[in-house]
Amino acid sequence: MANQIVASILDCDFRRLAAEIEAVDAYVDRYQVDVMDGHFVPNLSFGFPILEAVRKVTKRPLEADLMISNPDRYAAKYAEAGADYVIIHVEVSSDPRRIFKEIRDAGGKPGISISPGTPADAIRDFLPEVDMALVMTVHPGFGGQSFMTEQLRHVRAIRQWSDELGLGLHIEVDGGIKANTARLAVDAGADLLVTGSYIYGSDDYRKAIAMMRSRIA
Ligand code: DX5
């Protein structure tokens, strides 16, 4: 499984959303759209119109990371709106298996996520039923936070379970991912590296991505 760079658009310049995606489209592997409801996380972001706009600009795989308290109400709709992957957080999913099925029925691939404070054990039983697992490496809600190294123990555990079961699961990390922390995450077993401010806060997007690419090769 090749390591992939996933651009989070949370910190891009929204006055020129299409140009911000086109500027990195040849260099990244996927995009992540952070959906925040101001309830599960202390921030409000964007909904379907932004995801649909991103969908129109790029052909690359698109993730909708649902940091919302009622994923059961919206998950399938994000797949219908164009998300290839729809990620729900285990902390707020009363019946994850039903939501996974609804995402698949809507043409999407489900992912399950844990936030700091939630043990990897909380998603162990769901691993055979998802296409990816996301370990948050910051407290979800804002870009530009510092990487929480202690979260890597969950990445190691999930990679071991995936190997034992022969799942070949994609394991994603998100939060504080820069060239050096991306390497730490890959060494722990992650293959999907979500990065936002490292790219969109840099003076040269292409150079920043190339640096990360060289560190995770
Ligand atoms: C934070 C979001 C992340 C964020 C990453 O809750 O889920 O996707 O955009 O931003 P950086 O890479 O700046 O930590």
PDB file of C-alpha atoms and ligand atoms in Angstrom:
ATOM      1  CA  MET A   1       0.000   0.000   0.000  1.00  0.00           C
ATOM      2  CA  ALA A   2       1.614   3.261  -1.110  1.00  0.00           C
ATOM      3  CA  ASN A   3       1.499   6.072   1.424  1.00  0.00           C
ATOM      4  CA  GLN A   4      -0.925   8.792   0.379  1.00  0.00           C
ATOM      5  CA  ILE A   5      -1.082  12.524   1.080  1.00  0.00           C
ATOM      6  CA  VAL A   6      -4.605  13.801   1.819  1.00  0.00           C
ATOM      7  CA  ALA A   7      -5.075  17.571   1.582  1.00  0.00           C
ATOM      8  CA  SER A   8      -7.466  18.994   4.177  1.00  0.00           C
ATOM      9  CA  ILE A   9      -9.090  22.124   2.748  1.00  0.00           C
ATOM     10  CA  LEU A  10     -10.066  23.551   6.172  1.00  0.00           C
ATOM     11  CA  ASP A  11      -7.221  26.098   6.092  1.00  0.00           C
ATOM     12  CA  CYS A  12      -7.237  26.961   2.397  1.00  0.00           C
ATOM     13  CA  ASP A  13      -8.196  30.435   1.113  1.00  0.00           C
ATOM     14  CA  PHE A  14     -11.945  30.083   0.536  1.00  0.00           C
ATOM     15  CA  ARG A  15     -12.077  33.256  -1.557  1.00  0.00           C
ATOM     16  CA  ARG A  16     -10.433  31.084  -4.235  1.00  0.00           C
ATOM     17  CA  LEU A  17     -11.423  27.511  -3.383  1.00  0.00           C
ATOM     18  CA  ALA A  18     -11.153  26.100  -6.934  1.00  0.00           C
ATOM     19  CA  ALA A  19      -7.690  27.623  -7.469  1.00  0.00           C
ATOM     20  CA  GLU A  20      -6.511  26.287  -4.081  1.00  0.00           C
ATOM     21  CA  ILE A  21      -7.484  22.757  -5.156  1.00  0.00           C
ATOM     22  CA  GLU A  22      -6.099  23.096  -8.686  1.00  0.00           C
ATOM     23  CA  ALA A  23      -2.791  24.313  -7.195  1.00  0.00           C
ATOM     24  CA  VAL A  24      -2.200  20.976  -5.438  1.00  0.00           C
ATOM     25  CA  ASP A  25      -4.254  18.555  -7.558  1.00  0.00           C
ATOM     26  CA  ALA A  26      -1.226  17.130  -9.415  1.00  0.00           C
ATOM     27  CA  TYR A  27       0.678  16.518  -6.168  1.00  0.00           C
ATOM     28  CA  VAL A  28      -1.778  15.099  -3.610  1.00  0.00           C
ATOM     29  CA  ASP A  29      -3.650  11.785  -3.633  1.00  0.00           C
ATOM     30  CA  ARG A  30      -6.964  12.672  -1.960  1.00  0.00           C
ATOM     31  CA  TYR A  31      -8.870  15.518  -0.299  1.00  0.00           C
ATOM     32  CA  GLN A  32     -10.603  15.735   3.035  1.00  0.00           C
ATOM     33  CA  VAL A  33     -13.606  17.971   3.703  1.00  0.00           C
ATOM     34  CA  ASP A  34     -14.068  18.567   7.444  1.00  0.00           C
ATOM     35  CA  VAL A  35     -17.739  18.777   8.374  1.00  0.00           C
ATOM     36  CA  MET A  36     -18.147  20.344  11.824  1.00  0.00           C
ATOM     37  CA  ASP A  37     -21.442  21.038  13.611  1.00  0.00           C
ATOM     38  CA  GLY A  38     -20.319  23.219  16.518  1.00  0.00           C
ATOM     39  CA  HIS A  39     -21.633  20.480  18.821  1.00  0.00           C
ATOM     40  CA  PHE A  40     -19.428  17.393  18.559  1.00  0.00           C
ATOM     41  CA  VAL A  41     -16.516  19.776  18.024  1.00  0.00           C
ATOM     42  CA  PRO A  42     -16.164  23.453  19.128  1.00  0.00           C
ATOM     43  CA  ASN A  43     -16.168  24.783  15.582  1.00  0.00           C
ATOM     44  CA  LEU A  44     -18.584  25.210  12.654  1.00  0.00           C
ATOM     45  CA  SER A  45     -17.368  24.524   9.124  1.00  0.00           C
ATOM     46  CA  PHE A  46     -19.247  23.646   5.947  1.00  0.00           C
ATOM     47  CA  GLY A  47     -21.831  21.381   4.455  1.00  0.00           C
ATOM     48  CA  PHE A  48     -22.999  19.977   1.127  1.00  0.00           C
ATOM     49  CA  PRO A  49     -22.406  23.099  -1.051  1.00  0.00           C
ATOM     50  CA  ILE A  50     -18.653  23.070  -0.320  1.00  0.00           C
ATOM     51  CA  LEU A  51     -18.346  19.311  -0.827  1.00  0.00           C
ATOM     52  CA  GLU A  52     -20.263  19.553  -4.123  1.00  0.00           C
ATOM     53  CA  ALA A  53     -18.027  22.442  -5.229  1.00  0.00           C
ATOM     54  CA  VAL A  54     -14.858  20.476  -4.463  1.00  0.00           C
ATOM     55  CA  ARG A  55     -16.334  17.474  -6.285  1.00  0.00           C
ATOM     56  CA  LYS A  56     -16.726  19.611  -9.414  1.00  0.00           C
ATOM     57  CA  VAL A  57     -13.064  20.760  -9.325  1.00  0.00           C
ATOM     58  CA  THR A  58     -11.222  17.468  -8.818  1.00  0.00           C
ATOM     59  CA  LYS A  59     -11.518  13.828  -9.903  1.00  0.00           C
ATOM     60  CA  ARG A  60      -9.388  12.659  -6.990  1.00  0.00           C
ATOM     61  CA  PRO A  61     -10.958  10.674  -4.121  1.00  0.00           C
ATOM     62  CA  LEU A  62     -12.841  12.855  -1.659  1.00  0.00           C
ATOM     63  CA  GLU A  63     -13.363  12.172   2.031  1.00  0.00           C
ATOM     64  CA  ALA A  64     -16.117  13.718   4.135  1.00  0.00           C
ATOM     65  CA  ASP A  65     -14.951  13.656   7.768  1.00  0.00           C
ATOM     66  CA  LEU A  66     -18.173  14.009   9.747  1.00  0.00           C
ATOM     67  CA  MET A  67     -17.354  15.664  13.064  1.00  0.00           C
ATOM     68  CA  ILE A  68     -21.066  15.907  13.840  1.00  0.00           C
ATOM     69  CA  SER A  69     -23.245  14.572  16.654  1.00  0.00           C
ATOM     70  CA  ASN A  70     -25.851  12.905  14.403  1.00  0.00           C
ATOM     71  CA  PRO A  71     -23.965  11.113  11.614  1.00  0.00           C
ATOM     72  CA  ASP A  72     -26.865   8.718  11.151  1.00  0.00           C
ATOM     73  CA  ARG A  73     -28.912  11.627   9.738  1.00  0.00           C
ATOM     74  CA  TYR A  74     -26.353  12.876   7.202  1.00  0.00           C
ATOM     75  CA  ALA A  75     -23.760  10.194   6.379  1.00  0.00           C
ATOM     76  CA  ALA A  76     -25.497   8.701   3.309  1.00  0.00           C
ATOM     77  CA  LYS A  77     -26.306  12.197   2.017  1.00  0.00           C
ATOM     78  CA  TYR A  78     -22.577  13.023   1.892  1.00  0.00           C
ATOM     79  CA  ALA A  79     -21.996   9.951  -0.256  1.00  0.00           C
ATOM     80  CA  GLU A  80     -24.842  11.059  -2.538  1.00  0.00           C
ATOM     81  CA  ALA A  81     -23.285  14.548  -2.676  1.00  0.00           C
ATOM     82  CA  GLY A  82     -20.066  13.099  -4.089  1.00  0.00           C
ATOM     83  CA  ALA A  83     -17.884  11.909  -1.203  1.00  0.00           C
ATOM     84  CA  ASP A  84     -16.050   8.667  -2.036  1.00  0.00           C
ATOM     85  CA  TYR A  85     -15.352   8.069   1.657  1.00  0.00           C
ATOM     86  CA  VAL A  86     -17.593   9.076   4.554  1.00  0.00           C
ATOM     87  CA  ILE A  87     -15.932   8.956   7.976  1.00  0.00           C
ATOM     88  CA  ILE A  88     -18.012   8.776  11.147  1.00  0.00           C
ATOM     89  CA  HIS A  89     -16.750   9.193  14.701  1.00  0.00           C
ATOM     90  CA  VAL A  90     -17.374   6.201  16.993  1.00  0.00           C
ATOM     91  CA  GLU A  91     -17.979   8.514  19.984  1.00  0.00           C
ATOM     92  CA  VAL A  92     -21.289   9.687  18.492  1.00  0.00           C
ATOM     93  CA  SER A  93     -22.460   6.695  16.426  1.00  0.00           C
ATOM     94  CA  SER A  94     -25.256   4.769  18.118  1.00  0.00           C
ATOM     95  CA  ASP A  95     -25.417   2.098  15.393  1.00  0.00           C
ATOM     96  CA  PRO A  96     -22.268   2.289  13.232  1.00  0.00           C
ATOM     97  CA  ARG A  97     -23.100  -0.861  11.246  1.00  0.00           C
ATOM     98  CA  ARG A  98     -26.394   0.580  10.063  1.00  0.00           C
ATOM     99  CA  ILE A  99     -24.619   3.805   9.022  1.00  0.00           C
ATOM    100  CA  PHE A 100     -21.893   1.820   7.178  1.00  0.00           C
ATOM    101  CA  LYS A 101     -24.643   0.053   5.201  1.00  0.00           C
ATOM    102  CA  GLU A 102     -26.411   3.326   4.375  1.00  0.00           C
ATOM    103  CA  ILE A 103     -23.107   4.847   3.165  1.00  0.00           C
ATOM    104  CA  ARG A 104     -22.456   1.806   0.934  1.00  0.00           C
ATOM    105  CA  ASP A 105     -26.040   1.797  -0.364  1.00  0.00           C
ATOM    106  CA  ALA A 106     -25.487   5.443  -1.330  1.00  0.00           C
ATOM    107  CA  GLY A 107     -22.347   4.482  -3.284  1.00  0.00           C
ATOM    108  CA  GLY A 108     -19.741   5.534  -0.700  1.00  0.00           C
ATOM    109  CA  LYS A 109     -17.105   3.752   1.372  1.00  0.00           C
ATOM    110  CA  PRO A 110     -17.331   3.993   5.169  1.00  0.00           C
ATOM    111  CA  GLY A 111     -14.596   4.974   7.574  1.00  0.00           C
ATOM    112  CA  ILE A 112     -14.556   4.997  11.375  1.00  0.00           C
ATOM    113  CA  SER A 113     -12.656   7.427  13.571  1.00  0.00           C
ATOM    114  CA  ILE A 114     -11.445   7.823  17.144  1.00  0.00           C
ATOM    115  CA  SER A 115     -10.579  11.086  18.882  1.00  0.00           C
ATOM    116  CA  PRO A 116      -7.977  11.548  21.644  1.00  0.00           C
ATOM    117  CA  GLY A 117      -9.297   9.903  24.816  1.00  0.00           C
ATOM    118  CA  THR A 118     -10.992   7.060  22.937  1.00  0.00           C
ATOM    119  CA  PRO A 119      -9.069   3.740  22.904  1.00  0.00           C
ATOM    120  CA  ALA A 120      -8.514   1.857  19.641  1.00  0.00           C
ATOM    121  CA  ASP A 121     -10.471  -1.012  21.196  1.00  0.00           C
ATOM    122  CA  ALA A 122     -13.638   1.040  20.630  1.00  0.00           C
ATOM    123  CA  ILE A 123     -13.423   0.395  16.867  1.00  0.00           C
ATOM    124  CA  ARG A 124     -11.727  -3.035  16.835  1.00  0.00           C
ATOM    125  CA  ASP A 125     -14.903  -4.986  16.049  1.00  0.00           C
ATOM    126  CA  PHE A 126     -15.826  -2.658  13.193  1.00  0.00           C
ATOM    127  CA  LEU A 127     -12.502  -2.892  11.325  1.00  0.00           C
ATOM    128  CA  PRO A 128     -13.579  -5.751   8.997  1.00  0.00           C
ATOM    129  CA  GLU A 129     -16.600  -3.662   7.895  1.00  0.00           C
ATOM    130  CA  VAL A 130     -14.912  -0.391   6.925  1.00  0.00           C
ATOM    131  CA  ASP A 131     -12.563   0.784   4.160  1.00  0.00           C
ATOM    132  CA  MET A 132     -10.488   2.951   6.461  1.00  0.00           C
ATOM    133  CA  ALA A 133      -9.839   3.834  10.106  1.00  0.00           C
ATOM    134  CA  LEU A 134      -8.941   7.364  11.180  1.00  0.00           C
ATOM    135  CA  VAL A 135      -6.929   8.125  14.308  1.00  0.00           C
ATOM    136  CA  MET A 136      -7.174  11.824  15.156  1.00  0.00           C
ATOM    137  CA  THR A 137      -3.751  13.141  16.193  1.00  0.00           C
ATOM    138  CA  VAL A 138      -5.233  16.361  17.590  1.00  0.00           C
ATOM    139  CA  HIS A 139      -8.469  17.148  19.385  1.00  0.00           C
ATOM    140  CA  PRO A 140     -10.789  17.659  16.381  1.00  0.00           C
ATOM    141  CA  GLY A 141     -12.056  21.134  15.576  1.00  0.00           C
ATOM    142  CA  PHE A 142      -9.206  23.291  14.284  1.00  0.00           C
ATOM    143  CA  GLY A 143      -6.244  23.214  11.935  1.00  0.00           C
ATOM    144  CA  GLY A 144      -2.761  24.302  12.997  1.00  0.00           C
ATOM    145  CA  GLN A 145      -2.636  22.335  16.259  1.00  0.00           C
ATOM    146  CA  SER A 146       0.370  20.343  17.525  1.00  0.00           C
ATOM    147  CA  PHE A 147       0.710  16.640  16.750  1.00  0.00           C
ATOM    148  CA  MET A 148      -0.110  14.302  19.650  1.00  0.00           C
ATOM    149  CA  THR A 149       2.606  11.608  19.489  1.00  0.00           C
ATOM    150  CA  GLU A 150       0.789   9.530  22.111  1.00  0.00           C
ATOM    151  CA  GLN A 151      -1.958   8.804  19.563  1.00  0.00           C
ATOM    152  CA  LEU A 152       0.472   6.627  17.577  1.00  0.00           C
ATOM    153  CA  ARG A 153      -0.087   3.723  19.964  1.00  0.00           C
ATOM    154  CA  HIS A 154      -3.602   3.440  18.536  1.00  0.00           C
ATOM    155  CA  VAL A 155      -2.232   3.401  14.986  1.00  0.00           C
ATOM    156  CA  ARG A 156       0.124   0.556  15.938  1.00  0.00           C
ATOM    157  CA  ALA A 157      -2.695  -1.440  17.554  1.00  0.00           C
ATOM    158  CA  ILE A 158      -5.032  -1.022  14.564  1.00  0.00           C
ATOM    159  CA  ARG A 159      -2.248  -1.952  12.108  1.00  0.00           C
ATOM    160  CA  GLN A 160      -1.505  -5.099  14.127  1.00  0.00           C
ATOM    161  CA  TRP A 161      -5.197  -6.111  14.200  1.00  0.00           C
ATOM    162  CA  SER A 162      -5.516  -5.411  10.484  1.00  0.00           C
ATOM    163  CA  ASP A 163      -2.456  -7.577   9.772  1.00  0.00           C
ATOM    164  CA  GLU A 164      -3.687 -10.390  12.034  1.00  0.00           C
ATOM    165  CA  LEU A 165      -7.044 -10.405  10.198  1.00  0.00           C
ATOM    166  CA  GLY A 166      -5.485  -9.900   6.761  1.00  0.00           C
ATOM    167  CA  LEU A 167      -7.597  -6.782   6.194  1.00  0.00           C
ATOM    168  CA  GLY A 168      -4.949  -4.564   4.562  1.00  0.00           C
ATOM    169  CA  LEU A 169      -6.876  -1.664   6.085  1.00  0.00           C
ATOM    170  CA  HIS A 170      -6.097   1.949   5.198  1.00  0.00           C
ATOM    171  CA  ILE A 171      -5.155   3.742   8.414  1.00  0.00           C
ATOM    172  CA  GLU A 172      -5.327   7.518   8.404  1.00  0.00           C
ATOM    173  CA  VAL A 173      -3.929  10.131  10.779  1.00  0.00           C
ATOM    174  CA  ASP A 174      -5.181  13.693  10.933  1.00  0.00           C
ATOM    175  CA  GLY A 175      -3.907  16.710  12.838  1.00  0.00           C
ATOM    176  CA  GLY A 176      -0.463  18.282  13.104  1.00  0.00           C
ATOM    177  CA  ILE A 177       0.840  16.297  10.135  1.00  0.00           C
ATOM    178  CA  LYS A 178       3.997  17.860   8.694  1.00  0.00           C
ATOM    179  CA  ALA A 179       6.965  16.221   6.931  1.00  0.00           C
ATOM    180  CA  ASN A 180       8.555  14.926  10.163  1.00  0.00           C
ATOM    181  CA  THR A 181       5.351  13.813  11.939  1.00  0.00           C
ATOM    182  CA  ALA A 182       4.180  12.154   8.714  1.00  0.00           C
ATOM    183  CA  ARG A 183       7.244   9.920   8.918  1.00  0.00           C
ATOM    184  CA  LEU A 184       6.483   9.016  12.549  1.00  0.00           C
ATOM    185  CA  ALA A 185       2.916   8.102  11.568  1.00  0.00           C
ATOM    186  CA  VAL A 186       4.042   5.947   8.644  1.00  0.00           C
ATOM    187  CA  ASP A 187       6.513   4.132  10.912  1.00  0.00           C
ATOM    188  CA  ALA A 188       3.603   3.397  13.292  1.00  0.00           C
ATOM    189  CA  GLY A 189       1.545   1.877  10.449  1.00  0.00           C
ATOM    190  CA  ALA A 190      -0.463   4.718   8.896  1.00  0.00           C
ATOM    191  CA  ASP A 191      -0.676   5.036   5.084  1.00  0.00           C
ATOM    192  CA  LEU A 192      -3.052   8.026   4.733  1.00  0.00           C
ATOM    193  CA  LEU A 193      -1.655  11.369   5.937  1.00  0.00           C
ATOM    194  CA  VAL A 194      -4.151  14.235   6.246  1.00  0.00           C
ATOM    195  CA  THR A 195      -2.459  17.601   6.200  1.00  0.00           C
ATOM    196  CA  GLY A 196      -3.923  21.101   6.111  1.00  0.00           C
ATOM    197  CA  SER A 197      -1.946  24.104   7.405  1.00  0.00           C
ATOM    198  CA  TYR A 198       1.373  22.452   6.464  1.00  0.00           C
ATOM    199  CA  ILE A 199       0.304  22.856   2.805  1.00  0.00           C
ATOM    200  CA  TYR A 200      -2.004  25.873   2.808  1.00  0.00           C
ATOM    201  CA  GLY A 201       0.094  27.782   5.348  1.00  0.00           C
ATOM    202  CA  SER A 202       3.247  27.374   3.267  1.00  0.00           C
ATOM    203  CA  ASP A 203       4.655  29.813   0.676  1.00  0.00           C
ATOM    204  CA  ASP A 204       5.146  27.035  -1.863  1.00  0.00           C
ATOM    205  CA  TYR A 205       2.484  24.302  -1.826  1.00  0.00           C
ATOM    206  CA  ARG A 206       4.293  22.080  -4.334  1.00  0.00           C
ATOM    207  CA  LYS A 207       7.604  22.267  -2.449  1.00  0.00           C
ATOM    208  CA  ALA A 208       5.937  21.492   0.878  1.00  0.00           C
ATOM    209  CA  ILE A 209       4.155  18.460  -0.584  1.00  0.00           C
ATOM    210  CA  ALA A 210       7.349  17.235  -2.300  1.00  0.00           C
ATOM    211  CA  MET A 211       9.180  17.458   1.040  1.00  0.00           C
ATOM    212  CA  MET A 212       6.497  15.369   2.741  1.00  0.00           C
ATOM    213  CA  ARG A 213       6.421  12.922  -0.163  1.00  0.00           C
ATOM    214  CA  SER A 214      10.172  12.375   0.122  1.00  0.00           C
ATOM    215  CA  ARG A 215       9.867  11.770   3.884  1.00  0.00           C
ATOM    216  CA  ILE A 216       7.110   9.145   3.553  1.00  0.00           C
ATOM    217  CA  ALA A 217       8.569   7.295   0.534  1.00  0.00           C
TER     218      ALA A 217
HETATM  219  C1  DX5 B   1      -9.056  19.196  12.539  1.00  0.00           C
HETATM  220  C2  DX5 B   1      -9.318  18.679  11.160  1.00  0.00           C
HETATM  221  C3  DX5 B   1      -8.077  18.483  10.343  1.00  0.00           C
HETATM  222  C4  DX5 B   1      -7.311  19.757  10.111  1.00  0.00           C
HETATM  223  C5  DX5 B   1      -5.865  19.401   9.924  1.00  0.00           C
HETATM  224  O1  DX5 B   1     -10.080  18.845  13.374  1.00  0.00           O
HETATM  225  O2  DX5 B   1      -9.993  17.460  11.234  1.00  0.00           O
HETATM  226  O3  DX5 B   1      -8.363  17.871   9.115  1.00  0.00           O
HETATM  227  O4  DX5 B   1      -7.791  20.426   9.016  1.00  0.00           O
HETATM  228  O5  DX5 B   1      -5.129  20.558   9.920  1.00  0.00           O
HETATM  229  P1  DX5 B   1      -3.596  20.577  10.304  1.00  0.00           P
HETATM  230  O6  DX5 B   1      -2.897  19.696   9.301  1.00  0.00           O
HETATM  231  O7  DX5 B   1      -3.250  22.010  10.178  1.00  0.00           O
HETATM  232  O8  DX5 B   1      -3.478  20.054  11.697  1.00  0.00           O
END
